[in-house]
Coordinates of C-alpha atoms in Angstrom, one line a residue:
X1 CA -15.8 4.9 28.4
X2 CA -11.9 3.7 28.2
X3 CA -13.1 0.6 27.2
X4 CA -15.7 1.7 24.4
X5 CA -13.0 3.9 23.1
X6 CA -10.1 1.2 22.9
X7 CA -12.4 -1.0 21.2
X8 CA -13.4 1.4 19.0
X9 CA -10.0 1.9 17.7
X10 CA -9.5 -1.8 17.7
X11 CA -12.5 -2.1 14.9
X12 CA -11.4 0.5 13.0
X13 CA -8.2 -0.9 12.8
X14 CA -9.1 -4.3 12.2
X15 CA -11.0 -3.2 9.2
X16 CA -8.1 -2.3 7.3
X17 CA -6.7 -5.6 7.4
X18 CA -5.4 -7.2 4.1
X19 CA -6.8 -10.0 3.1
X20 CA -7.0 -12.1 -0.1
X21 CA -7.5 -11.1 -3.8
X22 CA -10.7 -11.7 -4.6
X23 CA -10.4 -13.3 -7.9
X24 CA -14.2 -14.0 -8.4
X25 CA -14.2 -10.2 -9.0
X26 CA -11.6 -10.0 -11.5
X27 CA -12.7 -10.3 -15.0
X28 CA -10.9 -13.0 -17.5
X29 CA -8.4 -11.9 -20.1
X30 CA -9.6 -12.0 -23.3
X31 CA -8.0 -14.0 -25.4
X32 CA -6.3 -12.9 -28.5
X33 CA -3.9 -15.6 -29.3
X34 CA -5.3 -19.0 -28.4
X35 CA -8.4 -19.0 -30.5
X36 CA -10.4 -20.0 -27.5
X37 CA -7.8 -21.8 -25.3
X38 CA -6.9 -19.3 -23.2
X39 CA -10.5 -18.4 -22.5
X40 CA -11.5 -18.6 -19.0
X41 CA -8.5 -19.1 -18.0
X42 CA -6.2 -16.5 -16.6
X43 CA -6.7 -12.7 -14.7
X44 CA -4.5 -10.2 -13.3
X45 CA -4.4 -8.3 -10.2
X46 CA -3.1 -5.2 -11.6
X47 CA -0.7 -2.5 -9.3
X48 CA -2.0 0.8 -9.7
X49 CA -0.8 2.9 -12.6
X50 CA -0.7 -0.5 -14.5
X51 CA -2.9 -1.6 -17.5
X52 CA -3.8 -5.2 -18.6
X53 CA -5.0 -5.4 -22.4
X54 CA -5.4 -9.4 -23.2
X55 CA -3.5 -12.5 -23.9
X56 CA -1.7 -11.9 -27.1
X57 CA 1.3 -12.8 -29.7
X58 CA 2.9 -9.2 -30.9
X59 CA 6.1 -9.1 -33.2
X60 CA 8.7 -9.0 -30.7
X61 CA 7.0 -11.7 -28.8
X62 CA 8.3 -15.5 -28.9
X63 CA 5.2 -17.0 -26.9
X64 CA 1.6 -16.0 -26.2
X65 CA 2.0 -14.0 -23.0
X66 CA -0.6 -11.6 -21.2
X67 CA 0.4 -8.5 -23.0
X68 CA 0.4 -5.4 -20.4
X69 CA 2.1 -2.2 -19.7
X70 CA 3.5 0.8 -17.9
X71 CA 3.6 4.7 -17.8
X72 CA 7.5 4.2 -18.4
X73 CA 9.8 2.2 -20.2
X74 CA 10.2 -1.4 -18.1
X75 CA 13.6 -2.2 -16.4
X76 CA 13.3 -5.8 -14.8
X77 CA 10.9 -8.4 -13.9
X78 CA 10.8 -10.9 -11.3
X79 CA 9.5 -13.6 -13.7
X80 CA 12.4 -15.8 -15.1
X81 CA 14.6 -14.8 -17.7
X82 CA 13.0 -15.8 -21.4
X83 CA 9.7 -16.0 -19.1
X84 CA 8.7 -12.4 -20.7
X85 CA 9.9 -9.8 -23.0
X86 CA 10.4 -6.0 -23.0
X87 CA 9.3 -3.3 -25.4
X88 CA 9.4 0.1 -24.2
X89 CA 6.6 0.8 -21.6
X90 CA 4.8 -2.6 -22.7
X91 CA 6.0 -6.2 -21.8
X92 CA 4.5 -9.4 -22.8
X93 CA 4.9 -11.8 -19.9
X94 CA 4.8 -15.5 -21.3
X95 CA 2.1 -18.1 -20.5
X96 CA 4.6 -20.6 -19.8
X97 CA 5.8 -18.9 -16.8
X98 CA 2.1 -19.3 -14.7
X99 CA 2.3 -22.6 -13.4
X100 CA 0.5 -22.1 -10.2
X101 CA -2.9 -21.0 -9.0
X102 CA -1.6 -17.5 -8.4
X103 CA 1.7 -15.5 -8.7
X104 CA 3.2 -12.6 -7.8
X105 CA 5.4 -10.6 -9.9
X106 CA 7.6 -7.4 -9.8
X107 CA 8.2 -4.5 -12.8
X108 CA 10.1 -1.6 -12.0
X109 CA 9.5 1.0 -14.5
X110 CA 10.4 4.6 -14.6
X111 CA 12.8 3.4 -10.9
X112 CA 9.0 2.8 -10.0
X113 CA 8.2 -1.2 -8.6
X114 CA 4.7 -2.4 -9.6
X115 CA 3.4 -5.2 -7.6
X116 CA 0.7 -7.4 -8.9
X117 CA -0.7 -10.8 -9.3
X118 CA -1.3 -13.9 -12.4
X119 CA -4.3 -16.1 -11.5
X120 CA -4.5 -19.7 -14.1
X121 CA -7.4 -21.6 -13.8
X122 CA -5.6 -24.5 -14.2
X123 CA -2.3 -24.0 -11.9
X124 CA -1.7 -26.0 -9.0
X125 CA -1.5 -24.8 -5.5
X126 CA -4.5 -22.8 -3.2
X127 CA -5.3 -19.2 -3.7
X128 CA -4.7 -17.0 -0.4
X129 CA -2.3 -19.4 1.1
X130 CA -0.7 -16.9 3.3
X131 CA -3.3 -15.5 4.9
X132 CA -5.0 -19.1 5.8
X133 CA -1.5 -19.9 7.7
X134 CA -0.9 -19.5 11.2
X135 CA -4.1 -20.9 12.3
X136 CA -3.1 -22.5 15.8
X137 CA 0.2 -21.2 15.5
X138 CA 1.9 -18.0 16.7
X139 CA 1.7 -14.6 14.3
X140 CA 5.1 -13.1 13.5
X141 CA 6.0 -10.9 16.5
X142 CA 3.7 -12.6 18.5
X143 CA 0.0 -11.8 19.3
X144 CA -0.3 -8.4 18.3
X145 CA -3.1 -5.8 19.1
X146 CA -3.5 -3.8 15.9
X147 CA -3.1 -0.2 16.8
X148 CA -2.1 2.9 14.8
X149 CA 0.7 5.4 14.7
X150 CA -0.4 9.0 13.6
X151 CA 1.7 11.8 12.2
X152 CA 1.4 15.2 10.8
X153 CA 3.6 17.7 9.0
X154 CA 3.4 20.5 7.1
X155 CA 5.2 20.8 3.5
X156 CA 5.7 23.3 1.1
X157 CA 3.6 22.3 -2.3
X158 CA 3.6 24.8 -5.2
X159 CA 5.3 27.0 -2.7
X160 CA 2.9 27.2 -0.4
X161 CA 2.5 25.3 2.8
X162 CA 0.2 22.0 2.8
X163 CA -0.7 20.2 5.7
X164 CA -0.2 16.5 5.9
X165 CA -1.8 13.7 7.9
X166 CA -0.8 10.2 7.9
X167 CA -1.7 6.9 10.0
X168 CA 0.7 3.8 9.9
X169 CA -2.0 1.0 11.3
X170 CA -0.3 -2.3 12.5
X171 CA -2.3 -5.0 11.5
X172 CA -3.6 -8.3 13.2
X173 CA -1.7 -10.3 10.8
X174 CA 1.5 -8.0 11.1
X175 CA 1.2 -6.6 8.0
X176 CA 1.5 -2.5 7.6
X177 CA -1.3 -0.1 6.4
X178 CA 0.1 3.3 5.1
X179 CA -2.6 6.2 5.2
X180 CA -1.8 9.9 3.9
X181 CA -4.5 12.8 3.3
X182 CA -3.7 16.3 2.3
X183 CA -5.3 19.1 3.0
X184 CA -4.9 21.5 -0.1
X185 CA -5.9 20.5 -4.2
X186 CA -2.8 19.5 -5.5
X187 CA -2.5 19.2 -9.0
X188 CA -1.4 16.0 -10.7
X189 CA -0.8 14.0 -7.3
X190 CA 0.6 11.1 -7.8
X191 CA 0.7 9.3 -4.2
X192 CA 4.0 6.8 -3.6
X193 CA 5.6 4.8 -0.4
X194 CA 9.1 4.6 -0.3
X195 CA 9.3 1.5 2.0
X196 CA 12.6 0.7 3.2
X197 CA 14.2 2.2 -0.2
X198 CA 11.1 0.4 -2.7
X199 CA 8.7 3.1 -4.7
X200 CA 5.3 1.7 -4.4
X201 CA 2.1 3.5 -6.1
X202 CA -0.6 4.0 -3.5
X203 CA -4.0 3.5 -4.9
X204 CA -5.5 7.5 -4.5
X205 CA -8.5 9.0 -4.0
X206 CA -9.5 13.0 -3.6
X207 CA -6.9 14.1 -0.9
X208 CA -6.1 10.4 0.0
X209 CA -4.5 7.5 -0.2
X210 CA -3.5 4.0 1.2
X211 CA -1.5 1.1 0.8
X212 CA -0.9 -2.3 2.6
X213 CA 1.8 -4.3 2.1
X214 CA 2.1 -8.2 2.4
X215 CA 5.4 -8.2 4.3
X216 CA 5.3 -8.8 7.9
X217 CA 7.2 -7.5 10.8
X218 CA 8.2 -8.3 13.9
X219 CA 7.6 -6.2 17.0
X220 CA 10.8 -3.8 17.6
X221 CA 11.3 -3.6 13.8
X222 CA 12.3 -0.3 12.8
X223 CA 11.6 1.0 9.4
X224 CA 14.8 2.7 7.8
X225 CA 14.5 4.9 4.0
X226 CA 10.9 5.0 4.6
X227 CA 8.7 8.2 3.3
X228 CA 5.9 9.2 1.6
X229 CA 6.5 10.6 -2.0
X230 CA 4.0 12.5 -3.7
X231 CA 4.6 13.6 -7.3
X232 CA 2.1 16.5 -8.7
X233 CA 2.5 18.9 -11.5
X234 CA 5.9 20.9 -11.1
X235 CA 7.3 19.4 -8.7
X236 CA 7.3 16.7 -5.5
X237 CA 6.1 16.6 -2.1
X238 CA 8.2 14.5 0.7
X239 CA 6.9 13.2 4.2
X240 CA 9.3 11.1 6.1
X241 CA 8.1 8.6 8.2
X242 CA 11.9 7.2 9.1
X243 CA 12.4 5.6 12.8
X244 CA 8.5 4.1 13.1
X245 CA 9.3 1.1 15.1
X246 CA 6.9 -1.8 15.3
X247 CA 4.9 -2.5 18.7
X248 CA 6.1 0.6 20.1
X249 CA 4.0 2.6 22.9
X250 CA 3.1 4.9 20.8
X251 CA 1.2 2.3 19.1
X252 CA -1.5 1.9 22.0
X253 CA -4.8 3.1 22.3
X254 CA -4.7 5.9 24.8
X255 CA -7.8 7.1 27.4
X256 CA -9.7 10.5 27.0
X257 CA -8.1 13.2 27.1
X258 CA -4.3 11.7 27.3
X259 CA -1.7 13.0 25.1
X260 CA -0.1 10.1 23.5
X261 CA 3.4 9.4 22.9
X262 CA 5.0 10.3 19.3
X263 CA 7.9 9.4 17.8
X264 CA 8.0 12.6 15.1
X265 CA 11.1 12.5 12.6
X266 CA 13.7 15.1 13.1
X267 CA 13.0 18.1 11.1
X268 CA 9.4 18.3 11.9
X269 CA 7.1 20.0 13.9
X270 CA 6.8 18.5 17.2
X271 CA 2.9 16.4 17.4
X272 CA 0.7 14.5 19.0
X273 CA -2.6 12.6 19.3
X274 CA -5.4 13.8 21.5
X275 CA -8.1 11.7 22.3
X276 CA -10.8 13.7 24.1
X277 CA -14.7 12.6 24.3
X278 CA -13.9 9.9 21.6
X279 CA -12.6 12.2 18.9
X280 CA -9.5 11.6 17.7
X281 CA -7.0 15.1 17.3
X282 CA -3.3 15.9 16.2
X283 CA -1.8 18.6 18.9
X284 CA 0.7 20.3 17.4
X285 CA 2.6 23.6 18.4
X286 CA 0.1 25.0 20.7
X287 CA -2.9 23.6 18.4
X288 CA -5.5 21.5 17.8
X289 CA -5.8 19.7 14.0
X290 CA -8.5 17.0 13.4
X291 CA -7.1 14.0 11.7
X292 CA -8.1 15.6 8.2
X293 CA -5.6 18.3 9.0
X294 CA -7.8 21.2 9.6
X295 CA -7.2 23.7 12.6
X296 CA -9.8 23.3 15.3
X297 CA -10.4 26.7 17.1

């Protein structure tokens, strides 16, 4: 049963892997400038919050650029300088500045960083070139098991309590997914990672949301300035996930019935994870809370 259960964990684990933008689902840019010459030719994996119109000449522009913006006025870019120009929440970011087969750029708007991606038909390089590395070679922090760290809190939103539940899955390919559901309707949510000090927007669903970064990390790595941030109407919610450390025991799957080790931030209640006949619980002060964050009597 040990077994079945461990491997179970392993699979769902392994699902949440990142892998490579799928481009052949990502629709062209229409092309509003190069009557015709652009067509079929470039596409943008957008950040969440972001919006893509087409390729495009405006006023202020000096190029034809992929014409895109933001909820709030852009402050940098990673492209380089006089590769892009600013107006207000909008930005045109110039064709000239894609010469490979995919790109990855930076905007922080509103103290907010958007991360996304350029694909051009024509650019030179491989799509996905990370992820097809390390074959026959050794994964940063060696050959790691993915496993999950859970946590739970409980927060006051629109001054009342709201209980949190989050995951922090450690991937295959050492990368970090970031899972957070809430229990209560909150209005307006807006679900962010502060990771190590950097706002990222975490693509949301009813109650839920989850982000995967790209950067790896080695085992013993401790995250540092690291929360989740949830903006709704009125006010904010904050969950700090400060101290996880990479590889840690409280990483591994446990056996039925075990109370696994937590690392829980100082200033919240005291939890841990339960498993017991393959069902996964959060044990906290006295009680039982399924990973959705409701009470279990």
């Amino acid at each position: 049963m040990t077994k079945k259960i461990s491997c179970l964990l392993a699979l769902l684990c392994v699902g949440m892997m990142a892998f490579a933008t799928d481009w052949n689902a990502i629709e062209w840019l229409g092309d509003g400038a190069g009557g015709g010459a652009y067509a079929n030719k470039y596409k943008v994996e957008a950040a969440f919050g972001q919006t893509v119109v087409n390729i495009q000449r405006p006023a202020f522009a000096q190029e034809d650029g992929i014409y895109t913006n933001f909820p709030a006025g852009v402050e940098s870019c990673t492209l380089p300088e006089g590769k892009y120009v600013i107006e207000g929440a909008g930005m045109v970011l110039y064709l000239s500045a894609f010469t490979q087969k995919e790109t990855a750029v930076t905007v922080v708007a509103g103290s907010v960083n958007y991360d996304f991606k350029v694909y051009y038909a024509d650019g030179e390089g491989e799509v996905g070139g990370e992820e097809e590395q390390g074959q026959g070679g050794e994964q940063p922090g060696g050959d790691l098991t993915p496993a999950t760290y859970y946590g739970v809190a409980s927060v006051e939103v629109s001054g009342a309590p709201c209980v949190f539940n989050w995951h922090i899955t450690r991937n295959a390919d050492a990368t970090l997914t970031f899972d957070i559901t809430w229990e209560a309707d909150i209005t307006g949510a807006v679900p962010q990672i502060c990771l190590e000090g950097t706002f990222i927007n975490m693509p949301a669903q009813e109650k839920h949301a989850v982000y995967t970064g790209t950067q790896t990390y080695t085992d013993g790595a401790t995250l540092a300035n690291t929360f989740f941030y949830i903006a709704y109407s009125g006010g904010v919610a904050r969950v700090d996930i400060t101290g996880y450390t990479v590889g840690a025991s409280n990483e591994q799957p446990g056996t039925p019935g075990e109370e696994q080790g937590f690392v829980q931030p100082s200033g919240s209640a005291k939890a841990h994870k339960i498993i017991e006949n393959g069902q996964v619980y959060i044990f906290r002060n006295g009680e039982r809370f399924n990973v959705l964050g409701t009470a279990i009597k």
